[in-house]
CSV table of C-alpha atoms in Angstrom, one decimal:
chain,number,residue,atom,x,y,z
A,2,UNK,CA,98.7,116.8,85.2
A,3,UNK,CA,95.5,114.8,85.6
A,4,UNK,CA,92.8,116.8,87.5
A,5,UNK,CA,95.3,118.3,90.0
A,6,UNK,CA,96.4,114.8,91.2
A,7,UNK,CA,99.6,115.1,93.1
A,8,UNK,CA,101.9,112.2,94.0
A,9,UNK,CA,104.7,113.1,96.5
A,10,UNK,CA,107.4,110.6,97.3
A,11,UNK,CA,109.4,111.5,100.4
A,12,UNK,CA,112.8,110.0,101.1
A,13,UNK,CA,114.2,110.9,104.5
A,14,UNK,CA,117.1,110.5,106.9
A,15,UNK,CA,116.2,109.1,110.3
A,16,UNK,CA,115.5,112.0,112.7
A,17,UNK,CA,115.1,114.6,110.0
A,18,UNK,CA,111.4,115.2,110.4
A,19,UNK,CA,110.4,113.5,107.2
A,20,UNK,CA,107.4,111.8,108.6
A,21,UNK,CA,106.0,115.1,110.1
A,22,UNK,CA,106.7,117.0,106.8
A,23,UNK,CA,105.0,114.2,104.9
A,24,UNK,CA,101.9,114.4,107.0
A,25,UNK,CA,101.8,118.2,106.6
A,26,UNK,CA,102.1,117.9,102.8
A,27,UNK,CA,99.3,115.3,102.7
A,28,UNK,CA,97.1,117.8,104.6
A,29,UNK,CA,98.2,120.7,102.4
A,30,UNK,CA,97.3,118.9,99.2
A,31,UNK,CA,94.3,116.9,100.5
A,32,UNK,CA,96.2,113.7,99.8
A,33,UNK,CA,96.2,110.3,101.3
A,34,UNK,CA,99.3,109.6,103.5
A,35,UNK,CA,101.1,106.3,103.4
A,36,UNK,CA,104.0,105.3,105.6
A,37,UNK,CA,103.5,102.2,107.6
A,38,UNK,CA,100.0,102.1,106.2
A,39,UNK,CA,101.5,100.6,103.1
A,40,UNK,CA,102.2,97.4,105.1
A,41,UNK,CA,98.5,96.9,105.6
A,42,UNK,CA,97.8,97.6,102.0
A,43,UNK,CA,100.5,95.1,100.9
A,44,UNK,CA,99.1,92.5,103.3
A,45,UNK,CA,95.6,92.9,101.8
A,46,UNK,CA,97.1,92.8,98.3
A,47,UNK,CA,98.9,89.5,98.9
A,48,UNK,CA,96.6,87.8,101.4
A,49,UNK,CA,99.6,87.3,103.8
A,50,UNK,CA,100.0,88.5,107.4
A,51,UNK,CA,100.9,92.2,107.9
A,52,UNK,CA,103.5,90.9,110.4
A,53,UNK,CA,105.5,89.5,107.5
A,54,UNK,CA,105.7,92.9,105.8
A,55,UNK,CA,106.6,94.5,109.1
A,56,UNK,CA,109.6,92.2,109.5
A,57,UNK,CA,110.7,93.0,105.9
A,58,UNK,CA,110.0,96.8,106.1
A,59,UNK,CA,112.8,98.6,104.2
A,60,UNK,CA,115.1,95.7,105.0
A,61,UNK,CA,116.9,93.5,102.6
A,62,UNK,CA,118.1,90.0,103.6
A,63,UNK,CA,115.5,89.1,106.4
A,64,UNK,CA,113.9,86.3,104.4
A,65,UNK,CA,116.4,83.5,105.1
A,66,UNK,CA,116.3,84.2,108.8
A,67,UNK,CA,112.5,84.1,108.8
A,68,UNK,CA,112.5,80.7,107.2
A,69,UNK,CA,115.1,79.3,109.6
A,70,UNK,CA,112.9,80.5,112.5
A,71,UNK,CA,110.2,78.1,111.4
A,72,UNK,CA,107.6,80.8,111.0
A,73,UNK,CA,104.2,79.1,110.6
A,74,UNK,CA,103.4,81.0,107.4
A,75,UNK,CA,106.4,79.4,105.7
A,76,UNK,CA,106.4,75.8,106.9
A,77,UNK,CA,105.1,74.6,103.6
A,78,UNK,CA,107.6,73.6,100.9
A,79,UNK,CA,105.4,75.5,98.4
A,80,UNK,CA,106.2,78.8,100.1
A,81,UNK,CA,109.9,78.0,100.6
A,82,UNK,CA,110.2,77.3,96.9
A,83,UNK,CA,108.0,79.9,95.3
A,84,UNK,CA,107.8,82.8,97.8
A,85,UNK,CA,110.7,85.2,98.0
A,86,UNK,CA,111.6,88.6,99.3
A,87,UNK,CA,111.2,89.9,95.8
A,88,UNK,CA,107.6,88.7,96.0
A,89,UNK,CA,107.1,90.8,99.1
A,90,UNK,CA,108.6,93.8,97.3
A,91,UNK,CA,106.3,93.2,94.3
A,92,UNK,CA,103.2,93.0,96.5
A,93,UNK,CA,104.2,96.3,98.2
A,94,UNK,CA,104.8,97.8,94.7
A,95,UNK,CA,101.4,96.8,93.5
A,96,UNK,CA,99.8,98.3,96.6
A,97,UNK,CA,101.7,101.6,96.0
A,98,UNK,CA,100.6,101.7,92.3
A,99,UNK,CA,97.0,100.9,93.2
A,100,UNK,CA,96.9,103.7,95.8
A,101,UNK,CA,98.4,106.2,93.4
A,102,UNK,CA,95.9,105.4,90.8
A,103,UNK,CA,93.1,106.4,93.1
A,104,UNK,CA,94.2,110.0,93.7
A,105,UNK,CA,96.7,112.3,95.4
A,106,UNK,CA,99.1,110.5,97.7
A,107,UNK,CA,102.1,111.1,99.9
A,108,UNK,CA,104.4,108.1,100.2
A,109,UNK,CA,107.2,108.0,102.7
A,110,UNK,CA,110.1,105.7,101.8
A,111,UNK,CA,109.7,102.2,100.5
A,112,UNK,CA,111.2,103.0,97.1
A,113,UNK,CA,108.0,104.7,96.0
A,114,UNK,CA,110.0,107.1,93.8
A,115,UNK,CA,111.3,104.2,91.8
A,116,UNK,CA,108.1,102.3,91.8
A,117,UNK,CA,106.2,105.3,90.4
A,118,UNK,CA,109.1,106.5,88.2
A,119,UNK,CA,106.8,106.5,85.1
A,120,UNK,CA,104.1,108.5,86.8
A,121,UNK,CA,104.2,112.0,85.3
A,122,UNK,CA,102.4,113.4,88.3
A,123,UNK,CA,105.0,112.3,90.8
A,124,UNK,CA,107.5,114.6,92.6
A,125,UNK,CA,110.4,113.0,94.5
A,126,UNK,CA,111.8,114.8,97.6
A,127,UNK,CA,114.6,113.9,100.0
A,128,UNK,CA,114.7,115.4,103.5
A,129,UNK,CA,118.0,115.5,105.4
A,130,UNK,CA,119.4,117.1,108.6
A,131,UNK,CA,122.8,117.3,110.2
A,132,UNK,CA,123.8,114.2,112.1
A,133,UNK,CA,124.1,116.0,115.5
A,134,UNK,CA,120.5,117.3,115.2
A,135,UNK,CA,119.2,113.8,114.3
A,136,UNK,CA,121.1,112.3,117.2
A,137,UNK,CA,119.4,114.8,119.6
A,138,UNK,CA,116.0,114.0,118.1
A,139,UNK,CA,116.6,110.2,118.6
A,140,UNK,CA,117.8,110.7,122.1
A,141,UNK,CA,114.7,112.6,123.0
A,142,UNK,CA,112.3,110.4,121.1
A,143,UNK,CA,113.7,107.0,122.2
A,144,UNK,CA,115.1,108.1,125.6
A,145,UNK,CA,118.5,106.6,124.8
A,146,UNK,CA,122.1,107.8,125.2
A,147,UNK,CA,124.0,109.7,122.5
A,148,UNK,CA,126.0,106.6,121.6
A,149,UNK,CA,122.9,104.5,121.3
A,150,UNK,CA,121.1,107.1,119.2
A,151,UNK,CA,124.1,107.3,116.8
A,152,UNK,CA,124.2,103.5,116.6
A,153,UNK,CA,120.4,103.4,115.8
A,154,UNK,CA,120.8,105.9,113.1
A,155,UNK,CA,123.7,104.2,111.5
A,156,UNK,CA,122.1,100.8,111.6
A,157,UNK,CA,118.7,101.9,110.3
A,158,UNK,CA,120.0,104.1,107.6
A,159,UNK,CA,122.4,101.3,106.5
A,160,UNK,CA,119.4,99.0,106.1
A,161,UNK,CA,117.4,101.7,104.2
A,162,UNK,CA,120.3,102.4,101.8
A,163,UNK,CA,120.9,98.7,101.2
A,164,UNK,CA,117.2,98.1,100.5
A,165,UNK,CA,116.8,101.2,98.3
A,166,UNK,CA,120.0,100.6,96.3
A,167,UNK,CA,119.3,96.9,95.7
A,168,UNK,CA,115.8,97.4,94.4
A,169,UNK,CA,116.3,100.7,92.5
A,170,UNK,CA,119.8,100.4,91.1
A,171,UNK,CA,120.2,104.0,92.4
A,172,UNK,CA,121.9,105.5,95.4
A,173,UNK,CA,119.8,106.3,98.4
A,174,UNK,CA,120.0,110.0,99.3
A,175,UNK,CA,122.0,111.0,96.2
A,176,UNK,CA,120.7,114.3,94.8
A,177,UNK,CA,120.3,112.9,91.2
A,178,UNK,CA,117.7,110.5,92.5
A,179,UNK,CA,115.3,113.2,93.5
A,180,UNK,CA,113.6,116.4,92.2
A,181,UNK,CA,114.3,118.3,95.4
A,182,UNK,CA,116.7,117.7,98.4
A,183,UNK,CA,116.4,119.9,101.4
A,184,UNK,CA,117.8,120.2,104.9
A,185,UNK,CA,114.9,120.5,107.3
A,186,UNK,CA,116.9,122.4,110.0
A,187,UNK,CA,117.6,125.5,107.8
A,188,UNK,CA,114.0,126.7,107.9
A,189,UNK,CA,112.4,124.4,110.4
A,190,UNK,CA,109.8,121.7,109.7
A,191,UNK,CA,106.8,124.0,109.0
A,192,UNK,CA,108.7,126.3,106.7
A,193,UNK,CA,110.4,123.4,105.0
A,194,UNK,CA,106.9,122.0,104.2
A,195,UNK,CA,105.8,125.3,102.8
A,196,UNK,CA,108.9,125.5,100.6
A,197,UNK,CA,108.3,122.0,99.3
A,198,UNK,CA,104.6,122.8,98.7
A,199,UNK,CA,105.5,125.9,96.8
A,200,UNK,CA,108.0,124.0,94.7
A,201,UNK,CA,105.3,121.5,93.8
A,202,UNK,CA,102.7,124.2,93.0
A,203,UNK,CA,105.2,126.0,90.8
A,204,UNK,CA,106.1,122.8,89.0
A,205,UNK,CA,102.4,122.0,88.2
A,206,UNK,CA,101.1,125.6,88.2
A,207,UNK,CA,98.4,124.7,90.7
């Protein structure tokens, strides 16, 4: 391991507390935290508007609709012929690699585990929780009905899985894709973070 540099890639089910645990891990390891912050980095990397990356965020198949809407950024025939969703993914990948080169990082989602698959300092974690728990979290967070919360989870996770599976050739949420999979409700968010941190320290002897 290079100078105690730690790269933690966090996959998560919607409503499982993955974002909160990711932030706690970043604090614990004095690492930079990247979730939606990656969209800003990718925009700077590419020179395109951050809004374009927001519309594409962990979604596959938006690009055709964006063109049909006549979005100002894409009115030029040059962009229609040479710019693709794969280009957006590549810009985001480059931003992730550049951030990882600069020191310890926690990346939430966005295929970071695949993008950094050759980084020997990386640990890949997937955080899950029972569906009923996640529905309750979404009901409280979004102030929606149980049916709407379930629908939101199913739609968002369907998009995440499609995006991840397409770009990685692996299966989103499958244990073999990660170093550690954990249900955040067994110990609670704080203790789950401690367990993940202990796993990482044991692996690197830090």
